[in-house]
Amino acid sequence: MKKGKEKKQPKQPLTPNKAFKAVLPVLVCIVLFIVIGITLVIIGNNKGNNPKVTSPDDTYLQFGNYRVTREEMYETLRKDYGLTEVIRQIDELIFKDEVNQVNIDSEKYVKFLNDKFFSESKTDDDKKKAWNELLDSAVISATITKADADAAKDKFDDTTTAAWVKLANSYKLEYAREQWAIKQFLANYRIEKGLEAGADVISEDEIKNEYKNTYGENATNGGKNAIAIVIPFTSEEAAKKLMASYGINTEVLGTYTDGWVKSTFDEKGTEKPKETDYFTEDEIMKIFCDMYNEVLGYYTGSDIITSEKYTLEYDAVKTLAKMKKVLNVKMQSYATVKQNIDLPTTIQLSDVSKTANIKWVQKIKDGDETKEVEIPNGKLEVVVPEEGSSTSINLSATISFADDEENHVSVSYSIVVKPEAEEITEPFETTLTAESGNNWTFSLNNEMGNEHSKFVWSYDDTTDLGKYVLKTLKLGTYPGAYTIKPTSLSSSSSSNKYYYLIIKVGNEDGKTLEELHDKIKEDLTKALYSANYSLERYYFEERAKHNIVFYDHYLERLYQFAYETCYQTLKVTDFAEYKLNKKKSKTVVAKIDELSITADDLFASLETKYSSIYATSSINRYQILKDNVLYNPWTNKINKKYVNKAVKADVNSVKNYFALDYFANYYGYYYFRVSPYNFDSSYGWDNFIKDYYGVSEEKDLLLLSSVFGSQGRIYADSLRTYRNKVITYDIINEQIKKRNNPDKLYDVDVLNVVIYVDYDYDGTPDTKISASNTEDVTEENWSAEQIQLAYKLAEIFMTKEDLIENGEDGKEKTRYEKLEEMVKIYNQASCRTNTDESNEALTNLFAEFKKAGLFVKLEKSTFDQCDSLVDEFHEAMHKMWAVAKESEEGLTETHNMLYDVVESGKYAFSSPYGYHAVVVTDFRQPVDAPTADEFELYRAMAIVEANRETIESVTKSLDSDNVKSNKTLRESYNAELNLAKAEITKYLEIAQKYATDIVDENYKMSDTLKKKIDKWVESVDDVDGSTDPDIEKNTSSLVITSLLNDLLVELDKDNIKFASTFNKDQLRLYINNLIESYNEEK
């Protein structure tokens, strides 16, 4: 394949104004049969050198003037699906022994099928849906019968049905071929690595390293699941208020990073917090447990983390650390002395279970040396210096237990001796008391007590919260194991706006190497051959060994592209060059050894699988094109002048790039969506458009629904005409009347206070059972008490606005400003009442709702009956709009309408999102419908404006040096310019028929009328986008379902004649499935 040179960006081809998106129906096949769009052969037999079917001119399909021959049918199917089918038949022969050895009931093969069928299905309902869709596509492709599908419906896990057995057999080739290639790959890998035949390709060291990196010490959190207590809050202020209630000094959270400081610490002093000012590990653990229970205990009606959920085990090291802290506090009272001291000699635990001894030594300087002199019984003799001077005594204390010499702790002190020191009059304490240090072991899991509690975080958790627990917090380090201040994990892309207090309290034991050994070995082995094309190369090599030869030169180009792509992807440079076959055959498409696949053989297999798709696509396309008068091969009508300009505008520039080998490399795909892109200029332009697009003449490209990444100009024009016939003013107006009936109509500005629950703390409301979702949701997330509290909270938000003070300028705030302030206060409120608060009344009102786990957010929106909202919201808004419309009193920023006007005594209604306390601040009357003339004017002027944009773009391109220096491009752009001008003239004449004023070349539709029709068009939810005449918009499902329904009518009338081998029942099933799928989308 030739290497591409750096090229200039080509003129984008076939863009009449702004091209339609493709609309011809394509079967969306599930799992087994991947179907791509069909590019249709549209006229005559293509004379060429490729093999032909017998009786090529026999009629295969006849519908009015539209006639499809066997040759045309074959050419289209062979072009789109031929290579896949040829390779399947060849590989069935090559791998027949391997295929015969596959046991469709084996555990390994059934797993293979389940992975294929249900790889994206998580639930049984998902699997059931995927299975039923698979059955439909398998019937259409004739893999199973309709009776097979009916008998197996919903039975996705039944491997005994006829449908499952037939599908299983259809996959045997893929499975057998893959297993064979894996063996070849591993055999070659052993040779490359110098291993003996049959030896393990993965060493024990590799398995150990993988375990270490993925599941062991180098993995996140050492490959262990973390146990953590996570407490969420709606705001940082709410978290701080609760912390303060537990005696934590929240004023210094950002100042001191050594841990939580007690509220008794006064920062106004100059000293930093002492050891005694910090909470101990045991105290911190207890606070976390208590705070968690206070915030989340509502859901079970009692504490979640009880004393039964953790054990305290005595720890000598932690105990000695506590003893050291006690001794430090005592020695602070001896900082300055003037008398002998009885130092503490023992520290006993408060439960008197253990006593530690303190050994004292005095450090005395003797020349250059320092001597350590033991102080017997802790009795320190002090020599007081003369007045005005001082001395220092340096001491060292070692705390240890008599029965545990390994664990001890040492600490040094310096005592200043001054005559001016205060006399110690209190008795000396020689025995101190300390609390024991403990290891906290928690028995927490995600199923205990409260279904919404999460304590265990999987080592491979990739959520923001999971990563914080696993990576940021360090178990057993203080304060590293917990968040000192409330932490937000929100980001610009995250809906999680909560704050958290978190402590990591343990790890679950990870799986051992022995447990994971076989899995790691299997995973590492798979990784060797999982890269793209690692196995495919063996298929190519095996086919070459069996002397694969193509006589169909188009299919051979496709095969060559796949062959070269395989090795290039693998970065293999010494592969055998694929040599194109120059020999010809009139009947044989491809062969290996004793197998020859003829055009008739290929046609027969393609017809069985794809004839329904072809018939539907081809007849639909004919229905769109059959009345056009620009170029109609079925009526022999042609506007030669127009066609010549269109070919020059849309085709000649592409032909120019083909000659420059753009289609021989990635540029062919990037600019023109041609794939594979290995058609160099030597292939010949005529051969290319015949083989790739199925046309014999360039003008036929104008009729294609998909060509060079766009649509043929005449096809686009015909599609617009067809669409305008289907989607008429009357149809749209009828849709609008349905939408605008008195039971649905509304248009309002709304303030929506959403009261919701969010147990998983992902920032979005958890689903509530409501009228619109009872078929889909069976488990209620709301308790009866929460429901009552939601109504109560809604009433507070709607009736307590007087508690919000006016603005600084004394002006009364708007309803939105008041609600915004109330929501802010709510989110900052604690779950405790507290009289020492600003906004005390509201804060205390909100406490019980916060404790019940109710969340609140405010939304400001404009809604009408066409918006995508749940039914409950539509119904409530319509009722409120109707009341507002009948009221003589207008709505203002301060005078609004509450929900209780439609349901007395209630200030909120429920939906799947929770409860909505709504305020309507403004409303509008329904949009007046335009007249039919105004609508047709709107359609015409949309096309005029699109062509004006084309002229502006083309004119700019004509001034570029690239175009000025290329005659073909100049002619192409000038032809497009002329066509756009002609379109403008044509549609301005049409516009004049409907306009009430004079239409000249500069005419523009009034903004008022355009906005009016825009609004009218937007209100048609059922034909979304289809009424907008801008041809950039996608054709609606109404057009496609109209085509399909017309096709069914013609079938019923027997107006379409098929070859005897065609399966009409298969066609009907396919059409009905398409209609159903489009109706679901709509």
Tab-separated table of C-alpha atoms in Angstrom, residues 339-538:
chain	number	residue	atom	x	y	z
A	339	GLN	CA	13.655	22.295	96.321
A	340	ASN	CA	14.187	18.552	96.280
A	341	ILE	CA	11.595	16.608	94.290
A	342	ASP	CA	10.113	13.140	94.587
A	343	LEU	CA	9.747	12.213	90.922
A	344	PRO	CA	6.964	9.815	89.780
A	345	THR	CA	8.271	6.248	89.862
A	346	THR	CA	5.233	4.290	88.703
A	347	ILE	CA	2.250	4.725	86.390
A	348	GLN	CA	-0.667	2.433	86.811
A	349	LEU	CA	-3.624	1.878	84.481
A	350	SER	CA	-6.953	3.197	85.640
A	351	ASP	CA	-8.279	-0.345	86.000
A	352	VAL	CA	-5.151	-1.226	88.027
A	353	SER	CA	-4.526	-4.126	85.631
A	354	LYS	CA	-0.957	-3.064	84.935
A	355	THR	CA	1.694	-0.859	86.453
A	356	ALA	CA	4.726	0.547	84.680
A	357	ASN	CA	7.970	1.526	86.366
A	358	ILE	CA	9.845	4.737	85.650
A	359	LYS	CA	13.591	4.620	85.757
A	360	TRP	CA	15.237	8.060	86.189
A	361	VAL	CA	18.783	9.109	85.379
A	362	GLN	CA	20.389	12.494	85.642
A	363	LYS	CA	22.697	13.643	82.852
A	364	ILE	CA	25.749	15.375	84.323
A	365	LYS	CA	28.388	17.108	82.216
A	366	ASP	CA	31.929	16.034	83.173
A	367	GLY	CA	34.389	17.790	80.924
A	368	ASP	CA	33.737	16.638	77.371
A	369	GLU	CA	31.690	13.697	78.550
A	370	THR	CA	28.158	13.353	79.844
A	371	LYS	CA	27.567	10.908	82.644
A	372	GLU	CA	24.237	9.280	83.415
A	373	VAL	CA	23.650	8.898	87.138
A	374	GLU	CA	20.678	6.863	88.303
A	375	ILE	CA	18.301	8.593	90.699
A	376	PRO	CA	17.356	6.016	93.379
A	377	ASN	CA	13.607	5.825	94.047
A	378	GLY	CA	13.111	8.972	91.996
A	379	LYS	CA	14.335	11.230	94.790
A	380	LEU	CA	15.958	14.160	93.015
A	381	GLU	CA	18.274	16.273	95.154
A	382	VAL	CA	18.384	19.901	94.051
A	383	VAL	CA	21.178	22.386	94.743
A	384	VAL	CA	19.789	25.902	94.693
A	385	PRO	CA	22.156	28.574	93.309
A	386	GLU	CA	22.655	32.066	94.633
A	387	GLU	CA	20.071	34.784	94.148
A	388	GLY	CA	19.975	36.080	90.588
A	389	SER	CA	21.362	32.940	88.986
A	390	SER	CA	19.944	29.591	87.827
A	391	THR	CA	21.029	26.110	86.879
A	392	SER	CA	19.502	23.299	84.807
A	393	ILE	CA	18.997	19.651	85.623
A	394	ASN	CA	18.750	17.330	82.618
A	395	LEU	CA	16.786	14.144	83.247
A	396	SER	CA	15.886	11.072	81.240
A	397	ALA	CA	12.995	8.769	82.110
A	398	THR	CA	12.393	5.266	80.786
A	399	ILE	CA	8.889	3.860	81.186
A	400	SER	CA	8.570	0.083	81.030
A	401	PHE	CA	6.665	-2.883	82.403
A	402	ALA	CA	8.437	-5.446	84.533
A	403	ASP	CA	6.985	-8.287	82.454
A	404	ASP	CA	7.621	-6.659	79.089
A	405	GLU	CA	11.144	-5.351	78.672
A	406	GLU	CA	10.925	-5.207	74.871
A	407	ASN	CA	8.354	-2.430	74.920
A	408	HIS	CA	9.462	0.791	76.580
A	409	VAL	CA	9.499	4.495	75.923
A	410	SER	CA	12.045	7.143	76.871
A	411	VAL	CA	11.600	10.860	77.336
A	412	SER	CA	13.917	13.714	78.361
A	413	TYR	CA	13.203	16.748	80.539
A	414	SER	CA	15.040	19.838	81.612
A	415	ILE	CA	14.316	21.409	85.023
A	416	VAL	CA	15.356	24.968	85.782
A	417	VAL	CA	16.532	25.620	89.376
A	418	LYS	CA	16.058	29.221	90.559
A	419	PRO	CA	15.879	30.729	94.044
A	420	GLU	CA	12.872	32.760	92.889
A	421	ALA	CA	10.818	29.638	92.006
A	422	GLU	CA	7.557	29.032	93.825
A	423	GLU	CA	7.582	26.580	96.706
A	424	ILE	CA	5.829	23.269	95.957
A	425	THR	CA	3.485	22.719	98.852
A	426	GLU	CA	1.318	19.902	97.488
A	427	PRO	CA	2.385	16.334	98.261
A	428	PHE	CA	4.477	14.774	95.504
A	429	GLU	CA	2.668	12.247	93.281
A	430	THR	CA	4.969	9.298	92.848
A	431	THR	CA	2.286	7.095	91.300
A	432	LEU	CA	0.414	8.441	88.250
A	433	THR	CA	-2.675	7.054	86.537
A	434	ALA	CA	-3.198	6.563	82.784
A	435	GLU	CA	-5.731	4.997	80.438
A	436	SER	CA	-4.738	1.895	78.519
A	437	GLY	CA	-4.002	2.220	74.807
A	438	ASN	CA	-6.094	0.058	72.541
A	439	ASN	CA	-6.322	-1.306	69.052
A	440	TRP	CA	-9.808	-0.806	67.658
A	441	THR	CA	-11.017	-3.707	65.567
A	442	PHE	CA	-14.264	-3.058	63.716
A	443	SER	CA	-16.641	-5.668	62.373
A	444	LEU	CA	-18.371	-3.434	59.816
A	445	ASN	CA	-19.852	-4.473	56.485
A	446	ASN	CA	-22.100	-3.061	53.805
A	447	GLU	CA	-25.089	-5.184	54.774
A	448	MET	CA	-25.316	-4.451	58.479
A	449	GLY	CA	-28.442	-2.789	59.823
A	450	ASN	CA	-28.800	0.004	57.297
A	451	GLU	CA	-28.878	-0.859	53.602
A	452	HIS	CA	-27.582	2.610	52.807
A	453	SER	CA	-24.445	2.353	54.939
A	454	LYS	CA	-21.178	1.725	53.180
A	455	PHE	CA	-18.209	0.807	55.299
A	456	VAL	CA	-16.148	-1.427	52.992
A	457	TRP	CA	-14.444	0.074	49.952
A	458	SER	CA	-13.111	-2.338	47.355
A	459	TYR	CA	-9.405	-1.963	46.649
A	460	ASP	CA	-10.164	-1.286	42.967
A	461	ASP	CA	-12.864	1.329	43.636
A	462	THR	CA	-12.369	4.209	41.178
A	463	THR	CA	-14.929	6.671	42.540
A	464	ASP	CA	-13.611	9.911	44.016
A	465	LEU	CA	-14.722	8.855	47.460
A	466	GLY	CA	-13.284	5.367	47.069
A	467	LYS	CA	-9.917	6.675	45.894
A	468	TYR	CA	-9.782	9.085	48.829
A	469	VAL	CA	-10.412	6.313	51.343
A	470	LEU	CA	-7.974	3.927	49.673
A	471	LYS	CA	-5.128	6.224	48.682
A	472	THR	CA	-5.230	9.425	50.711
A	473	LEU	CA	-5.989	8.106	54.184
A	474	LYS	CA	-3.226	6.083	55.852
A	475	LEU	CA	-4.326	3.402	58.264
A	476	GLY	CA	-2.872	3.554	61.779
A	477	THR	CA	-1.348	7.014	61.458
A	478	TYR	CA	-2.739	9.990	63.343
A	479	PRO	CA	-3.935	12.273	61.954
A	480	GLY	CA	-3.245	10.570	58.610
A	481	ALA	CA	-6.054	8.064	59.118
A	482	TYR	CA	-8.799	10.683	59.283
A	483	THR	CA	-9.893	14.015	57.849
A	484	ILE	CA	-9.044	16.850	60.200
A	485	LYS	CA	-11.506	19.197	58.521
A	486	PRO	CA	-14.557	18.514	56.335
A	487	THR	CA	-13.420	17.443	52.892
A	488	SER	CA	-15.170	18.118	49.590
A	489	LEU	CA	-14.585	15.731	46.712
A	490	SER	CA	-16.648	17.659	44.178
A	491	SER	CA	-15.319	18.611	40.776
A	492	SER	CA	-16.667	20.538	37.798
A	493	SER	CA	-17.869	17.277	36.258
A	494	SER	CA	-19.296	15.815	39.463
A	495	SER	CA	-22.779	16.203	40.877
A	496	ASN	CA	-21.487	15.214	44.332
A	497	LYS	CA	-21.313	18.473	46.265
A	498	TYR	CA	-21.206	16.996	49.755
A	499	TYR	CA	-18.579	17.387	52.486
A	500	TYR	CA	-17.227	14.416	54.412
A	501	LEU	CA	-15.597	13.464	57.675
A	502	ILE	CA	-13.850	10.123	57.164
A	503	ILE	CA	-11.693	7.816	59.247
A	504	LYS	CA	-10.020	4.702	57.939
A	505	VAL	CA	-10.300	2.058	60.650
A	506	GLY	CA	-9.083	-1.147	59.066
A	507	ASN	CA	-8.449	-3.347	56.066
A	508	GLU	CA	-9.989	-6.623	55.079
A	509	ASP	CA	-7.595	-9.447	54.428
A	510	GLY	CA	-6.852	-9.636	50.721
A	511	LYS	CA	-6.826	-12.874	48.780
A	512	THR	CA	-3.617	-14.862	49.000
A	513	LEU	CA	-1.304	-15.712	46.128
A	514	GLU	CA	-2.407	-19.312	46.382
A	515	GLU	CA	-6.039	-18.333	45.995
A	516	LEU	CA	-5.356	-16.141	42.965
A	517	HIS	CA	-2.560	-18.137	41.373
A	518	ASP	CA	-4.559	-19.803	38.609
A	519	LYS	CA	-6.551	-16.676	37.789
A	520	ILE	CA	-3.403	-14.563	37.496
A	521	LYS	CA	-1.797	-17.170	35.287
A	522	GLU	CA	-4.850	-17.259	33.022
A	523	ASP	CA	-5.110	-13.460	32.867
A	524	LEU	CA	-1.412	-13.022	32.027
A	525	THR	CA	-1.654	-15.680	29.352
A	526	LYS	CA	-4.670	-13.992	27.762
A	527	ALA	CA	-2.882	-10.663	27.848
A	528	LEU	CA	-0.170	-12.081	25.582
A	529	TYR	CA	-2.590	-12.524	22.679
A	530	SER	CA	-5.301	-9.982	23.459
A	531	ALA	CA	-3.814	-7.153	21.416
A	532	ASN	CA	-5.569	-6.338	18.147
A	533	TYR	CA	-4.743	-8.781	15.355
A	534	SER	CA	-2.541	-11.016	17.554
A	535	LEU	CA	-4.644	-14.006	16.535
A	536	GLU	CA	-5.869	-12.759	13.146
A	537	ARG	CA	-2.374	-13.081	11.652
A	538	TYR	CA	-2.610	-16.852	12.061
